Amino acid sequence: MSPRTTEQYDKLKKDRKNEILDVALELFGNKGFTQTSISAIAKEAGISKGLMYNYFESKADLLDGVIQHVDEDTMHFFADIMVLEDANEVLVQLITRTGKFLKEKREYNTLITSLSLQKDVHSVVRDFADKKMVEMMPFLENLLKQQGFENPEEEAVLFGAIIDGMSVQFLSTENEAYLNKTIQLLLKRYTV
Amino acid sequence: MSPRTTEQYDKLKKDRKNEILDVALELFGNKGFTQTSISAIAKEAGISKGLMYNYFESKADLLDGVIQHVDEDTMHFFADIMVLEDANEVLVQLITRTGKFLKEKREYNTLITSLSLQKDVHSVVRDFADKKMVEMMPFLENLLKQQGFENPEEEAVLFGAIIDGMSVQFLSTENEAYLNKTIQLLLKRYTV
Amino acid sequence: MSPRTTEQYDKLKKDRKNEILDVALELFGNKGFTQTSISAIAKEAGISKGLMYNYFESKADLLDGVIQHVDEDTMHFFADIMVLEDANEVLVQLITRTGKFLKEKREYNTLITSLSLQKDVHSVVRDFADKKMVEMMPFLENLLKQQGFENPEEEAVLFGAIIDGMSVQFLSTENEAYLNKTIQLLLKRYTV
Amino acid sequence: MSPRTTEQYDKLKKDRKNEILDVALELFGNKGFTQTSISAIAKEAGISKGLMYNYFESKADLLDGVIQHVDEDTMHFFADIMVLEDANEVLVQLITRTGKFLKEKREYNTLITSLSLQKDVHSVVRDFADKKMVEMMPFLENLLKQQGFENPEEEAVLFGAIIDGMSVQFLSTENEAYLNKTIQLLLKRYTV
DNA sequence: CATGAATGAGCCTTCATTCAT
DNA sequence: GATGAATGAAGGCTCATTCAT
């Protein structure tokens, strides 16, 4: 009889939006952004094509939404590492959580990696990549210095490359055993 | 006015095919496979759209062609390394040539990496990746053993990860200086 | 908290309806009927899309409403002219009020003119145009006869054409100065 | 066996293009630009929707094409009037040819008038309207002066209004008899 | 009475592929 | 062998209209 309250609407809308974002992430991640049609996402989400545009202004906007949505999760994933005092413990967490992150958010990582390989990358991704580099490297360097490495700067470069290589290998092959193995080796070399 | 000989025709056809493949690689690599239209390739190659189908059955077939075409180049790139006797020299060549390969065949590497991240990957790419893994690792292990590494198997895994990480970093950022730096570090660590 | 009386409701409903009609007229007139969406009207009127259908059965019905709504105004605009006894005064009023009408109800006039140019015009507009012709011409003829014109029938045709030409020129160019100038010329020629 | 020559292609393409332009003009003129879909034009022209884009880049481009196409005709319609020496003869031609132009190019005139009533008018139409005003009025003034009118400037304004009014009346009602009548009155008043 | 989520048809446009010449 | 006109199936997006609440 009476219309829904604003709160009810907001809740409903947010839930549905999240559902769409989840479906979109799965398809974008597995098939690629361009290869995934709005229709496919709508069908998978069980809604009409038109309704998609009630939640997102355009396909590009949906992509933004997907990335930001997971970015929040990502923060949670690594947030409390920064506050740890022991450098060794930070490295342990960094390595193991990266593994967990890759497994649990595989579609997201695949999507981001794919996008980063394209020339006309959405600014969101480019910004993200830049930030990662600028913020991460000095932080890493400092950790490795505390671990007693002679050339922490050089070691940080190699460490970063191993992480990225391990990631792309896992995302390409989905070989979880090999990922676990590489993580063990990282722990062995960089932590005690 | 005399008709061309069969050989001349074959030569012409091969040249033209190679030109198409070159153009296709450039566009596929920079814009992505899906984002590149047959029309665009034809126009860039200076031929008609229809003629494209004289050389390739479909867009997918063209992609196969592109990959195989560069694969031959790739072989040449690394072929004579295998016959070297000195393990150190092999590693030096392997590392430096990988750098050269990334720079000179950037579009190709971008294309392959992109494709390998997709679920519905063309079998060609999947096969290629598998082969790389199966053949490369034991070869690498052997080299590192000769270099005196205590755990050559483990070291091979890390070496491979660094190579892949370095690659994806370069392909994403196109930062050549950083690539060169990483190559130097690889040489420092794995060769004398 | 006491329920509103029926009268209050009716009043409220009428006010709201008029507001919708005003907004619709403005948008239809400036952007065109087809180019104006129900959503845009609802948003501009500050009500929900759904409520629009409480007042109007369809977009076409809303258009009907808009036209009839202004038609009432139009009557008021010209109503008391008819009762004037002096033919000269009637003409003066007819000419000057037409100018005022064009300026004050520009959107309406633009809308009507636009609609009248379309084949599949809503019957409302067609009827309106016919009526205007049938009723107006004899009335005009009579006036011009009283003003001493030798061929009042012919003069009425030209007079009507000037009015329509002046109108469409103003609606197209929005050049108010030129409109005023034409009005002065009309007064000069047809009144004393 | 051999492909068509460039000339053959050009001829074919031009013919087809003209056919599309004719159909588009008819539909745009009768139903309005926005109300006419590319599909409808293609169907009426007996070709596929996709082929439309082989001839015109977009719907807006097609509109441009339609307008320019008829503009050429328009020039021919009025071109040789300018060179006549006798002012009276020029006016006779101007009036009668305007009538002919309205009848023979009714859809075009309807389209142009419709477009000129919209705020966001395509620049082509706006330019056209401006030019008409700036070039036409002094020309008209001069003619009427030669015809012995006391206030040629004022008379030109009225003459122009009658032409425009007559036009919009005909385009709205399609009443050819009334158009002819108005033309006779114009001739009577402005020529001998 | 009032809301806005939801639908589905239709719109403009692109593109791989075919085919008459 | 070579051309580019032609097709038809999508794709992204808009919008009038309906309906559960």
CSV table of N, CA, C and O in Angstrom, one decimal, chain C residues 29-35 106 110 113-114 116-120 126 129-130 133 137 149 151 153-158 160-166 168-169 171-174 178 181-182 185-186 188-190, chain D residues 29-35 106-107 110 113-114 116-120 126 129 133 137 149 151 153-158 160-166 168-169 171-174 178 181-182 185-186 188-190:
chain,number,residue,atom,x,y,z
C,29,GLY,N,8.2,21.7,-25.8
C,29,GLY,CA,8.4,22.9,-26.7
C,29,GLY,C,9.8,23.1,-27.0
C,29,GLY,O,10.2,23.4,-28.2
C,30,ASN,N,10.7,22.9,-26.1
C,30,ASN,CA,12.1,23.2,-26.3
C,30,ASN,C,12.9,22.1,-26.9
C,30,ASN,O,13.8,22.3,-27.7
C,31,LYS,N,12.6,20.9,-26.5
C,31,LYS,CA,13.3,19.7,-27.0
C,31,LYS,C,12.6,18.9,-28.0
C,31,LYS,O,13.2,18.0,-28.7
C,32,GLY,N,11.3,19.1,-28.1
C,32,GLY,CA,10.5,18.2,-28.9
C,32,GLY,C,9.8,17.1,-28.2
C,32,GLY,O,10.3,16.7,-27.1
C,33,PHE,N,8.7,16.6,-28.7
C,33,PHE,CA,7.9,15.6,-28.0
C,33,PHE,C,8.7,14.3,-27.9
C,33,PHE,O,8.9,13.8,-26.8
C,34,THR,N,9.2,13.8,-29.0
C,34,THR,CA,9.9,12.5,-29.0
C,34,THR,C,11.2,12.6,-28.1
C,34,THR,O,11.5,11.6,-27.5
C,35,GLN,N,11.8,13.7,-28.2
C,35,GLN,CA,13.1,13.9,-27.5
C,35,GLN,C,13.0,14.1,-26.0
C,35,GLN,O,14.0,14.1,-25.3
C,106,ARG,N,5.7,30.8,-26.0
C,106,ARG,CA,6.6,30.4,-27.1
C,106,ARG,C,6.7,28.9,-27.2
C,106,ARG,O,6.5,28.3,-28.3
C,110,THR,N,5.7,26.7,-30.4
C,110,THR,CA,6.7,25.8,-31.1
C,110,THR,C,6.2,24.4,-31.2
C,110,THR,O,6.3,23.8,-32.2
C,113,THR,N,3.3,24.0,-33.7
C,113,THR,CA,3.8,24.2,-35.1
C,113,THR,C,4.5,22.9,-35.5
C,113,THR,O,4.3,22.4,-36.6
C,114,SER,N,5.4,22.4,-34.6
C,114,SER,CA,6.1,21.2,-34.9
C,114,SER,C,5.2,20.1,-35.2
C,114,SER,O,5.3,19.3,-36.1
C,116,SER,N,2.1,20.1,-36.1
C,116,SER,CA,1.3,20.3,-37.2
C,116,SER,C,2.0,19.9,-38.5
C,116,SER,O,1.4,19.7,-39.6
C,117,LEU,N,3.3,19.8,-38.4
C,117,LEU,CA,4.1,19.5,-39.6
C,117,LEU,C,4.2,18.0,-39.8
C,117,LEU,O,4.7,17.6,-40.8
C,118,GLN,N,3.8,17.2,-38.9
C,118,GLN,CA,3.9,15.8,-39.0
C,118,GLN,C,2.7,15.1,-39.5
C,118,GLN,O,1.5,15.5,-39.2
C,119,LYS,N,2.9,14.1,-40.4
C,119,LYS,CA,1.8,13.4,-41.0
C,119,LYS,C,0.9,12.7,-40.0
C,119,LYS,O,-0.3,12.8,-40.0
C,120,ASP,N,1.5,12.0,-39.1
C,120,ASP,CA,0.8,11.2,-38.2
C,120,ASP,C,0.3,12.0,-36.9
C,120,ASP,O,0.3,11.5,-35.8
C,126,ARG,N,-4.7,18.3,-35.4
C,126,ARG,CA,-5.4,18.5,-36.6
C,126,ARG,C,-6.7,19.2,-36.5
C,126,ARG,O,-7.0,20.2,-37.2
C,129,ALA,N,-6.2,22.9,-35.8
C,129,ALA,CA,-5.9,23.6,-37.0
C,129,ALA,C,-7.0,23.9,-37.9
C,129,ALA,O,-7.2,25.0,-38.4
C,130,ASP,N,-7.8,22.8,-38.1
C,130,ASP,CA,-9.0,23.0,-38.9
C,130,ASP,C,-9.9,24.1,-38.4
C,130,ASP,O,-10.4,24.9,-39.1
C,133,MET,N,-8.9,27.6,-38.9
C,133,MET,CA,-9.1,28.0,-40.3
C,133,MET,C,-10.6,28.4,-40.5
C,133,MET,O,-10.9,29.5,-40.9
C,137,MET,N,-11.3,32.7,-40.5
C,137,MET,CA,-11.3,33.4,-41.7
C,137,MET,C,-12.5,34.3,-41.9
C,137,MET,O,-12.4,35.5,-42.3
C,149,PHE,N,-11.5,47.7,-46.5
C,149,PHE,CA,-10.7,47.1,-47.6
C,149,PHE,C,-11.6,46.6,-48.7
C,149,PHE,O,-12.7,46.2,-48.5
C,151,ASN,N,-11.1,44.2,-51.1
C,151,ASN,CA,-11.3,42.8,-51.2
C,151,ASN,C,-11.0,42.1,-49.9
C,151,ASN,O,-10.0,41.5,-49.7
C,153,GLU,N,-11.9,39.5,-48.5
C,153,GLU,CA,-11.6,38.0,-48.5
C,153,GLU,C,-10.1,37.8,-48.9
C,153,GLU,O,-9.4,37.1,-48.2
C,154,GLU,N,-9.6,38.5,-49.9
C,154,GLU,CA,-8.2,38.3,-50.3
C,154,GLU,C,-7.3,38.9,-49.2
C,154,GLU,O,-6.3,38.3,-48.9
C,155,GLU,N,-7.8,40.0,-48.6
C,155,GLU,CA,-6.9,40.6,-47.6
C,155,GLU,C,-6.8,39.7,-46.4
C,155,GLU,O,-5.7,39.7,-45.7
C,156,ALA,N,-7.9,39.0,-46.1
C,156,ALA,CA,-7.9,38.1,-44.9
C,156,ALA,C,-6.8,37.0,-45.2
C,156,ALA,O,-6.1,36.6,-44.2
C,157,VAL,N,-6.8,36.5,-46.4
C,157,VAL,CA,-5.8,35.5,-46.7
C,157,VAL,C,-4.4,36.0,-46.4
C,157,VAL,O,-3.6,35.3,-45.8
C,158,LEU,N,-4.1,37.2,-47.0
C,158,LEU,CA,-2.7,37.7,-46.8
C,158,LEU,C,-2.5,38.0,-45.3
C,158,LEU,O,-1.4,37.7,-44.8
C,160,GLY,N,-3.7,36.6,-42.7
C,160,GLY,CA,-3.4,35.3,-42.1
C,160,GLY,C,-2.0,34.7,-42.4
C,160,GLY,O,-1.3,34.2,-41.5
C,161,ALA,N,-1.6,34.9,-43.6
C,161,ALA,CA,-0.3,34.4,-44.0
C,161,ALA,C,0.8,35.2,-43.2
C,161,ALA,O,1.8,34.6,-42.8
C,162,ILE,N,0.6,36.5,-43.1
C,162,ILE,CA,1.6,37.3,-42.4
C,162,ILE,C,1.7,36.9,-41.0
C,162,ILE,O,2.8,36.8,-40.4
C,163,ILE,N,0.5,36.7,-40.4
C,163,ILE,CA,0.5,36.2,-39.0
C,163,ILE,C,1.3,34.9,-38.8
C,163,ILE,O,2.2,34.8,-38.0
C,164,ASP,N,1.0,34.0,-39.7
C,164,ASP,CA,1.7,32.7,-39.6
C,164,ASP,C,3.2,32.8,-39.9
C,164,ASP,O,4.0,32.1,-39.3
C,165,GLY,N,3.5,33.6,-40.9
C,165,GLY,CA,4.9,33.8,-41.3
C,165,GLY,C,5.7,34.4,-40.2
C,165,GLY,O,6.8,34.0,-39.8
C,166,MET,N,5.1,35.5,-39.6
C,166,MET,CA,5.7,36.2,-38.5
C,166,MET,C,5.9,35.2,-37.3
C,166,MET,O,7.0,35.2,-36.7
C,168,VAL,N,6.2,31.8,-37.4
C,168,VAL,CA,7.2,30.8,-37.6
C,168,VAL,C,8.6,31.4,-37.6
C,168,VAL,O,9.6,30.8,-37.2
C,169,GLN,N,8.7,32.6,-38.1
C,169,GLN,CA,10.0,33.3,-38.1
C,169,GLN,C,10.5,33.5,-36.6
C,169,GLN,O,11.6,33.3,-36.3
C,171,LEU,N,9.5,31.9,-33.9
C,171,LEU,CA,9.7,30.6,-33.2
C,171,LEU,C,11.1,30.0,-33.7
C,171,LEU,O,11.7,29.4,-32.9
C,172,SER,N,11.4,30.3,-34.9
C,172,SER,CA,12.7,29.7,-35.4
C,172,SER,C,13.9,30.5,-34.9
C,172,SER,O,14.9,29.9,-34.5
C,173,THR,N,13.8,31.8,-35.0
C,173,THR,CA,14.9,32.6,-34.7
C,173,THR,C,15.0,33.2,-33.3
C,173,THR,O,16.0,33.6,-32.8
C,174,GLU,N,13.8,33.3,-32.7
C,174,GLU,CA,13.7,33.9,-31.4
C,174,GLU,C,14.1,35.4,-31.4
C,174,GLU,O,14.5,35.9,-30.4
C,178,TYR,N,12.7,41.6,-34.4
C,178,TYR,CA,12.1,41.5,-35.7
C,178,TYR,C,10.6,41.2,-35.6
C,178,TYR,O,9.8,41.7,-36.4
C,181,LYS,N,8.9,44.5,-35.0
C,181,LYS,CA,8.9,45.3,-36.2
C,181,LYS,C,7.8,44.9,-37.1
C,181,LYS,O,7.0,45.7,-37.6
C,182,THR,N,7.6,43.6,-37.2
C,182,THR,CA,6.5,43.1,-38.1
C,182,THR,C,5.2,43.4,-37.5
C,182,THR,O,4.2,43.8,-38.3
C,185,LEU,N,4.3,46.9,-38.5
C,185,LEU,CA,3.9,47.0,-39.9
C,185,LEU,C,2.5,46.5,-40.1
C,185,LEU,O,1.8,47.1,-40.9
C,186,LEU,N,2.1,45.5,-39.3
C,186,LEU,CA,0.8,45.0,-39.4
C,186,LEU,C,-0.2,46.0,-38.9
C,186,LEU,O,-1.2,46.3,-39.6
C,188,LYS,N,0.3,49.2,-38.8
C,188,LYS,CA,0.3,50.3,-39.8
C,188,LYS,C,-0.6,50.0,-41.0
C,188,LYS,O,-1.3,50.9,-41.4
C,189,ARG,N,-0.6,48.8,-41.4
C,189,ARG,CA,-1.3,48.5,-42.6
C,189,ARG,C,-2.8,48.2,-42.4
C,189,ARG,O,-3.6,48.5,-43.2
C,190,TYR,N,-3.1,47.6,-41.2
C,190,TYR,CA,-4.5,47.1,-41.1
C,190,TYR,C,-5.3,47.9,-40.0
C,190,TYR,O,-6.5,47.7,-39.9
D,29,GLY,N,10.9,13.7,-43.7
D,29,GLY,CA,10.0,14.8,-43.9
D,29,GLY,C,8.6,14.5,-43.4
D,29,GLY,O,7.9,15.4,-42.8
D,30,ASN,N,8.2,13.3,-43.6
D,30,ASN,CA,6.8,13.0,-43.2
D,30,ASN,C,6.6,12.6,-41.7
D,30,ASN,O,5.6,12.9,-41.1
D,31,LYS,N,7.6,11.9,-41.2
D,31,LYS,CA,7.5,11.4,-39.8
D,31,LYS,C,8.4,12.2,-38.8
D,31,LYS,O,8.2,12.1,-37.6
D,32,GLY,N,9.4,12.9,-39.3
D,32,GLY,CA,10.3,13.6,-38.5
D,32,GLY,C,11.6,12.9,-38.3
D,32,GLY,O,11.6,11.7,-38.5
D,33,PHE,N,12.6,13.6,-38.0
D,33,PHE,CA,14.0,13.0,-38.0
D,33,PHE,C,14.1,11.9,-36.8
D,33,PHE,O,14.4,10.8,-37.1
D,34,THR,N,13.7,12.3,-35.6
D,34,THR,CA,13.8,11.4,-34.5
D,34,THR,C,12.9,10.3,-34.6
D,34,THR,O,13.2,9.1,-34.2
D,35,GLN,N,11.7,10.5,-35.2
D,35,GLN,CA,10.7,9.4,-35.3
D,35,GLN,C,11.0,8.4,-36.4
D,35,GLN,O,10.3,7.4,-36.4
D,106,ARG,N,8.1,19.1,-51.0
D,106,ARG,CA,7.4,19.3,-49.7
D,106,ARG,C,8.1,18.6,-48.5
D,106,ARG,O,8.2,19.3,-47.5
D,107,GLU,N,8.5,17.4,-48.7
D,107,GLU,CA,9.1,16.7,-47.6
D,107,GLU,C,10.4,17.5,-47.1
D,107,GLU,O,10.6,17.6,-45.9
D,110,THR,N,9.3,20.5,-45.3
D,110,THR,CA,8.8,20.2,-43.9
D,110,THR,C,9.9,19.8,-43.0
D,110,THR,O,9.9,20.3,-41.8
D,113,THR,N,11.8,23.0,-41.9
D,113,THR,CA,11.0,23.8,-41.0
D,113,THR,C,11.0,23.2,-39.6
D,113,THR,O,11.2,23.9,-38.6
D,114,SER,N,10.7,21.9,-39.6
D,114,SER,CA,10.7,21.2,-38.3
D,114,SER,C,12.1,21.4,-37.6
D,114,SER,O,12.1,21.7,-36.4
D,116,SER,N,14.2,23.6,-37.9
D,116,SER,CA,14.5,25.0,-37.5
D,116,SER,C,13.8,25.4,-36.2
D,116,SER,O,14.1,26.4,-35.6
D,117,LEU,N,12.8,24.6,-35.9
D,117,LEU,CA,12.0,24.9,-34.7
D,117,LEU,C,12.7,24.3,-33.4
D,117,LEU,O,12.2,24.6,-32.3
D,118,GLN,N,13.7,23.5,-33.6
D,118,GLN,CA,14.3,22.9,-32.5
D,118,GLN,C,15.6,23.7,-32.0
D,118,GLN,O,16.3,24.2,-32.8
D,119,LYS,N,15.7,23.7,-30.7
D,119,LYS,CA,16.8,24.4,-30.0
D,119,LYS,C,18.2,23.9,-30.5
D,119,LYS,O,19.0,24.7,-30.8
D,120,ASP,N,18.3,22.6,-30.4
D,120,ASP,CA,19.6,22.0,-30.7
D,120,ASP,C,19.8,21.7,-32.2
D,120,ASP,O,20.4,20.7,-32.6
D,126,ARG,N,20.9,25.8,-39.2
D,126,ARG,CA,21.0,27.2,-38.7
D,126,ARG,C,21.8,28.1,-39.7
D,126,ARG,O,21.3,29.2,-40.0
D,129,ALA,N,19.5,29.0,-42.6
D,129,ALA,CA,18.4,30.0,-42.2
D,129,ALA,C,19.1,31.4,-42.1
D,129,ALA,O,18.5,32.4,-42.6
D,133,MET,N,18.2,34.8,-44.6
D,133,MET,CA,17.8,36.1,-44.1
D,133,MET,C,18.7,37.2,-44.6
D,133,MET,O,18.3,38.2,-45.2
D,137,MET,N,16.9,39.5,-47.9
D,137,MET,CA,16.2,40.7,-47.6
D,137,MET,C,16.6,41.9,-48.4
D,137,MET,O,15.8,42.6,-49.0
D,149,PHE,N,7.3,50.6,-55.0
D,149,PHE,CA,6.7,50.6,-53.6
D,149,PHE,C,7.4,51.8,-52.8
D,149,PHE,O,8.6,52.0,-52.9
D,151,ASN,N,7.7,52.2,-49.4
D,151,ASN,CA,8.5,51.7,-48.3
D,151,ASN,C,9.0,50.3,-48.6
D,151,ASN,O,8.6,49.3,-48.0
D,153,GLU,N,11.5,48.6,-47.8
D,153,GLU,CA,12.1,47.9,-46.7
D,153,GLU,C,10.9,47.2,-45.9
D,153,GLU,O,10.9,46.0,-45.6
D,154,GLU,N,9.9,48.0,-45.6
D,154,GLU,CA,8.8,47.5,-44.9
D,154,GLU,C,8.0,46.4,-45.7
D,154,GLU,O,7.6,45.4,-45.2
D,155,GLU,N,7.9,46.7,-47.0
D,155,GLU,CA,7.2,45.8,-47.9
D,155,GLU,C,7.9,44.5,-48.0
D,155,GLU,O,7.3,43.4,-48.0
D,156,ALA,N,9.2,44.5,-47.9
D,156,ALA,CA,10.0,43.3,-48.0
D,156,ALA,C,9.8,42.4,-46.8
D,156,ALA,O,9.7,41.2,-46.9
D,157,VAL,N,9.6,43.1,-45.6
D,157,VAL,CA,9.3,42.3,-44.4
D,157,VAL,C,8.0,41.6,-44.5
D,157,VAL,O,7.9,40.4,-44.2
D,158,LEU,N,7.0,42.3,-45.0
D,158,LEU,CA,5.7,41.7,-45.2
D,158,LEU,C,5.7,40.6,-46.2
D,158,LEU,O,5.1,39.5,-46.1
D,160,GLY,N,8.2,38.8,-47.1
D,160,GLY,CA,8.8,37.6,-46.6
D,160,GLY,C,7.9,36.9,-45.6
D,160,GLY,O,7.9,35.6,-45.6
D,161,ALA,N,7.2,37.6,-44.8
D,161,ALA,CA,6.3,36.9,-43.9
D,161,ALA,C,5.2,36.2,-44.6
D,161,ALA,O,4.9,35.0,-44.2
D,162,ILE,N,4.7,36.8,-45.7
D,162,ILE,CA,3.6,36.1,-46.4
D,162,ILE,C,4.2,34.8,-47.0
D,162,ILE,O,3.5,33.7,-47.0
D,163,ILE,N,5.4,34.9,-47.6
D,163,ILE,CA,6.0,33.6,-48.1
D,163,ILE,C,6.1,32.6,-47.1
D,163,ILE,O,5.7,31.4,-47.3
D,164,ASP,N,6.7,33.0,-45.9
D,164,ASP,CA,6.9,32.0,-44.9
D,164,ASP,C,5.5,31.4,-44.3
D,164,ASP,O,5.4,30.3,-44.0
D,165,GLY,N,4.6,32.4,-44.2
D,165,GLY,CA,3.3,31.9,-43.7
D,165,GLY,C,2.6,31.0,-44.7
D,165,GLY,O,2.1,29.9,-44.3
D,166,MET,N,2.6,31.4,-45.9
D,166,MET,CA,2.0,30.5,-47.0
D,166,MET,C,2.7,29.1,-47.0
D,166,MET,O,2.0,28.1,-47.1
D,168,VAL,N,4.3,27.5,-44.4
D,168,VAL,CA,4.0,26.7,-43.2
D,168,VAL,C,2.5,26.3,-43.3
D,168,VAL,O,2.2,25.2,-42.8
D,169,GLN,N,1.7,27.1,-43.9
D,169,GLN,CA,0.3,26.7,-44.0
D,169,GLN,C,0.2,25.5,-44.9
D,169,GLN,O,-0.6,24.5,-44.7
D,171,LEU,N,2.5,23.4,-45.8
D,171,LEU,CA,3.2,22.2,-45.2
D,171,LEU,C,2.3,21.5,-44.1
D,171,LEU,O,2.4,20.3,-44.0
D,172,SER,N,1.6,22.3,-43.4
D,172,SER,CA,0.7,21.8,-42.3
D,172,SER,C,-0.5,21.1,-42.9
D,172,SER,O,-0.9,20.0,-42.5
D,173,THR,N,-1.2,21.8,-43.8
D,173,THR,CA,-2.5,21.4,-44.3
D,173,THR,C,-2.4,20.5,-45.6
D,173,THR,O,-3.3,19.8,-45.9
D,174,GLU,N,-1.3,20.7,-46.3
D,174,GLU,CA,-1.2,20.1,-47.7
D,174,GLU,C,-2.4,20.5,-48.6
D,174,GLU,O,-2.8,19.8,-49.5
D,178,TYR,N,-5.4,26.1,-51.6
D,178,TYR,CA,-5.2,27.3,-50.8
D,178,TYR,C,-3.9,28.0,-51.1
D,178,TYR,O,-3.7,29.2,-51.2
D,181,LYS,N,-4.1,29.8,-54.3
D,181,LYS,CA,-4.9,31.0,-54.1
D,181,LYS,C,-3.9,32.1,-53.6
D,181,LYS,O,-3.9,33.3,-54.0
D,182,THR,N,-3.2,31.8,-52.6
D,182,THR,CA,-2.3,32.7,-52.0
D,182,THR,C,-1.2,33.2,-53.0
D,182,THR,O,-0.9,34.4,-53.0
D,185,LEU,N,-2.7,35.8,-55.1
D,185,LEU,CA,-2.8,37.1,-54.4
D,185,LEU,C,-1.4,37.8,-54.3
D,185,LEU,O,-1.4,39.0,-54.4
D,186,LEU,N,-0.4,37.0,-54.1
D,186,LEU,CA,0.9,37.6,-54.1
D,186,LEU,C,1.3,38.2,-55.4
D,186,LEU,O,1.8,39.3,-55.5
D,188,LYS,N,-0.8,39.3,-57.7
D,188,LYS,CA,-1.6,40.4,-57.9
D,188,LYS,C,-1.1,41.7,-57.2
D,188,LYS,O,-1.1,42.8,-57.7
D,189,ARG,N,-0.6,41.4,-55.9
D,189,ARG,CA,-0.2,42.6,-55.2
D,189,ARG,C,1.2,43.0,-55.5
D,189,ARG,O,1.5,44.2,-55.5
D,190,TYR,N,2.1,42.1,-55.9
D,190,TYR,CA,3.5,42.6,-56.0
D,190,TYR,C,4.0,42.6,-57.5
D,190,TYR,O,5.1,43.0,-57.7
